[in-house]
Structures are given as structure tokens and as C-alpha cells.
CSV table of C-alpha atoms in Angstrom, one decimal:
chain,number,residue,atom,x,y,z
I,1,UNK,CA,5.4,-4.3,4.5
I,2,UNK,CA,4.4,-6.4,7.7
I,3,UNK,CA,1.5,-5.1,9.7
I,4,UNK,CA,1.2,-6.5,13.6
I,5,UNK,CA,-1.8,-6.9,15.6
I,6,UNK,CA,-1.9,-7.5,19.5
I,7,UNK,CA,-4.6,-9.0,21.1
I,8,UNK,CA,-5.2,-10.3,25.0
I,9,UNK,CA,-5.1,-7.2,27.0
I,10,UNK,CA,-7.2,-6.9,29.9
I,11,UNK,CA,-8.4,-5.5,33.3
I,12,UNK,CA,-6.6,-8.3,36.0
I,13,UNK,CA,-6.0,-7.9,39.5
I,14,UNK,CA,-2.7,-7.9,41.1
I,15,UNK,CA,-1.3,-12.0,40.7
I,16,UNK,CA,-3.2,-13.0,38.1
I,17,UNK,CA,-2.0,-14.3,34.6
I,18,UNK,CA,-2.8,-12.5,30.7
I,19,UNK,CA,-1.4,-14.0,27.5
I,20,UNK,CA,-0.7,-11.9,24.9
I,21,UNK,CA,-1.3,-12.3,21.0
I,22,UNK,CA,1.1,-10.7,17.9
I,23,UNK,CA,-0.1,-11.6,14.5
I,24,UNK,CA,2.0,-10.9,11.7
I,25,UNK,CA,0.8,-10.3,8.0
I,26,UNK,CA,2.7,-9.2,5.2
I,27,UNK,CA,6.3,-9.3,4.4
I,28,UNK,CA,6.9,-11.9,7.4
I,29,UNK,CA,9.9,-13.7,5.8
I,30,UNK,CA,11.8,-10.3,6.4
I,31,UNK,CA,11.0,-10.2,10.3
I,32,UNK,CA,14.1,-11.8,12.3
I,33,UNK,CA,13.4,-10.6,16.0
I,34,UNK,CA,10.4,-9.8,17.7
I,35,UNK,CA,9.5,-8.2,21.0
I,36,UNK,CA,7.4,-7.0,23.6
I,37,UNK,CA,7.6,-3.1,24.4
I,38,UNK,CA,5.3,-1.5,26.9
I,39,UNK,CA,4.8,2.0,28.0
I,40,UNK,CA,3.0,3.0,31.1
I,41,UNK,CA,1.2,6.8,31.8
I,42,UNK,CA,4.0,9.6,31.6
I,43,UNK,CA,7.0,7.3,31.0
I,44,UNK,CA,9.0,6.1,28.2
I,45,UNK,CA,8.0,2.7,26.4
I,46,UNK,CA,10.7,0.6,27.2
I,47,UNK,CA,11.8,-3.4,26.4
I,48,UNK,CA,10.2,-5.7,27.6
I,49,UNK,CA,11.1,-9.5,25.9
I,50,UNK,CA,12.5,-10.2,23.0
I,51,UNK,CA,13.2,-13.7,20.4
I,52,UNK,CA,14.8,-14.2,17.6
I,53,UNK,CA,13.0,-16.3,14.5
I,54,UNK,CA,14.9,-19.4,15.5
I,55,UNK,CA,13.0,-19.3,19.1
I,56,UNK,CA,16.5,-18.7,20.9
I,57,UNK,CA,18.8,-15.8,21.5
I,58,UNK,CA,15.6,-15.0,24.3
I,59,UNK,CA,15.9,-11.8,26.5
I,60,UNK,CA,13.7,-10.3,29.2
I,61,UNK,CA,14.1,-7.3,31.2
I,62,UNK,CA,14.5,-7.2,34.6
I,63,UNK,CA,11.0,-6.3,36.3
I,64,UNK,CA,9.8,-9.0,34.6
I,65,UNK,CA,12.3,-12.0,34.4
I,66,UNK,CA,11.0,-15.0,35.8
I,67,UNK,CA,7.4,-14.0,35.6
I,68,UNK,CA,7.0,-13.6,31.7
I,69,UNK,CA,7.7,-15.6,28.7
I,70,UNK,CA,8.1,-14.5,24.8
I,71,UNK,CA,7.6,-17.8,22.8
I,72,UNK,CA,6.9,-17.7,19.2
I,73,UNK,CA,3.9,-20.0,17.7
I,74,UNK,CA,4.4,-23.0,15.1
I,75,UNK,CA,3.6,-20.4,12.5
I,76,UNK,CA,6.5,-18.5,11.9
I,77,UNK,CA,4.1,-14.9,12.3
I,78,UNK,CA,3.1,-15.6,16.1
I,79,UNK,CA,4.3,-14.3,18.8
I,80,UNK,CA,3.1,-14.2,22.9
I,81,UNK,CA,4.1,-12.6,26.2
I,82,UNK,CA,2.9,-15.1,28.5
I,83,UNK,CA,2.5,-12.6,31.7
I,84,UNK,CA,2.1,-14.3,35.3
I,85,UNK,CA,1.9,-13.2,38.7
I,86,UNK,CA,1.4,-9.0,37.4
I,87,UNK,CA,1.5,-6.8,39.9
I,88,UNK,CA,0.2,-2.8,39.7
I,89,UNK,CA,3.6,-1.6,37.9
I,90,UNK,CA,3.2,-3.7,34.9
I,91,UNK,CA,0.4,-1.4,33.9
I,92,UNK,CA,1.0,-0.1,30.6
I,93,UNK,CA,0.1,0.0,27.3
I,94,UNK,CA,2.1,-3.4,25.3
I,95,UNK,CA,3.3,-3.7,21.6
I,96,UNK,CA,4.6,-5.9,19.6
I,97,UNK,CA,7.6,-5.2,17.2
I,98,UNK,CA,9.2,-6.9,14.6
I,99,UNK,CA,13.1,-6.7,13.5
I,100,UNK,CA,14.2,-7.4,9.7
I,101,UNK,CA,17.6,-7.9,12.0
I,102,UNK,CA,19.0,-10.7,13.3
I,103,UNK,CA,19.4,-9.2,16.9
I,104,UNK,CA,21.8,-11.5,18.8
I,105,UNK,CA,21.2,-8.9,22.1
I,106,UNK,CA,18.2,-6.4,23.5
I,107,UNK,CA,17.4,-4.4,20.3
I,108,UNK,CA,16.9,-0.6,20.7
I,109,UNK,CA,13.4,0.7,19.7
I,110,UNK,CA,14.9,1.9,16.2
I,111,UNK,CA,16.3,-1.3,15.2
I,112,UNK,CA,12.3,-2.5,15.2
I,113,UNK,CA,10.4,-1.2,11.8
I,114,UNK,CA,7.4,-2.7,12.5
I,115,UNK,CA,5.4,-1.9,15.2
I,116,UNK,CA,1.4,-2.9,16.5
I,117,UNK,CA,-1.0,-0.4,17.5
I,118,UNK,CA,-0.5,-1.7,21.0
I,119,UNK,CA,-3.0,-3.3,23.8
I,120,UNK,CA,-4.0,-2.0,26.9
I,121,UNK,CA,-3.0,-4.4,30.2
I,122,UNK,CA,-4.3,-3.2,33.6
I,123,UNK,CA,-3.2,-4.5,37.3
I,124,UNK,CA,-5.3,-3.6,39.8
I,125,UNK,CA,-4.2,-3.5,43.8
């Protein structure tokens, strides 16, 4: 088993940077691909970024390209969601999920098995 703990969220105002945290524990050797989900008040969670163990085969989805960054830490159970210049609409709750696949493109939600209880990220106006 693999549990996954997210850490960094916040109350920030509109342009302003968060960093997220994922710690992995457990089984970790049998995580492949990890990403960043987020789901906002009365929508869907969706993708958000996404990185294989090997630190490439890196994708973002669209809202946020060019503003956020998944990168993985030296130890192979990190992983963060470097988020600049937020704006109101990237209010949601975010988790973390891990992949026992090796997910050469954007993973669908039920390729991840492992998923964080999830941390709250606020924009204000």
C-alpha cells in the first residue's frame, strides 16, 4: 500500500505563488506517475500535472501551462506543484495521486490507485 500526504495549501490573493508538498510512504517502488488533480465547488476534479518517476514524460493542462510546475524531489517519494501567478479559478481543493503505471500520456483518474486526502488552495480577487 502507498499512502500520500499533501501539504502547502493556503489562503493567497490573486498573483501570488503556493508550492505544494506530496509525501509518499509505503509501497513507493510500485508508484511510476504522479499527479496533481484539483476539484473546485460543484465541478468535477479534473488533471491538473502529471510526471513520470524518471522526471520526464511531464504534462500540464491547459489553464495552467506556463504558470505551474510538477517536479519530483531527489527522494524518489516527493512530489510538488509549484503554482505561480493563481488567479480566482484555480480555487479548488488539490490532490496528489500516484500511478503503479508507466503513463507515457495524461492518465485518467482510474489509472491512479493511490490518492491524498487533498489540500485546500484559495485565490482571492
Amino acid at each position: 500500500q502507498v499512502q500520500l500526504v499533501e501539504s502547502g495549501g493556503g489562503l493567497v490573493q490573486a498573483g501570488d505563488s503556493l508550492r505544494l508538498s506530496c509525501a509518499a510512504s509505503g509501497r513507493t517502488f510500485s508508484m511510476y506517475t504522479m499527479g496533481w488533480f484539483r476539484q473546485a465547488p460543484g465541478k468535477e476534479r479534473e488533471f491538473v500535472a502529471q510526471i513520470r518517476d524518471s522526471g520526464d514524460n511531464i504534462y500540464y493542462a491547459r489553464p495552467v501551462k506556463g504558470r505551474f510546475t510538477i517536479s519530483r524531489g531527489n527522494a524518489r517519494n516527493t512530489v510538488y506543484l509549484q503554482m505561480n501567478s493563481l488567479k480566482p479559478e484555480d480555487t479548488a481543493v488539490y490532490y496528489c495521486a500516484g500511478s503503479s503505471a508507466t503513463l507515457g500520456r495524461i492518465g485518467r483518474m482510474d489509472e491512479y490507485e493511490y490518492w491524498g486526502q487533498g489540500t485546500q488552495v484559495t485565490v482571492s480577487s
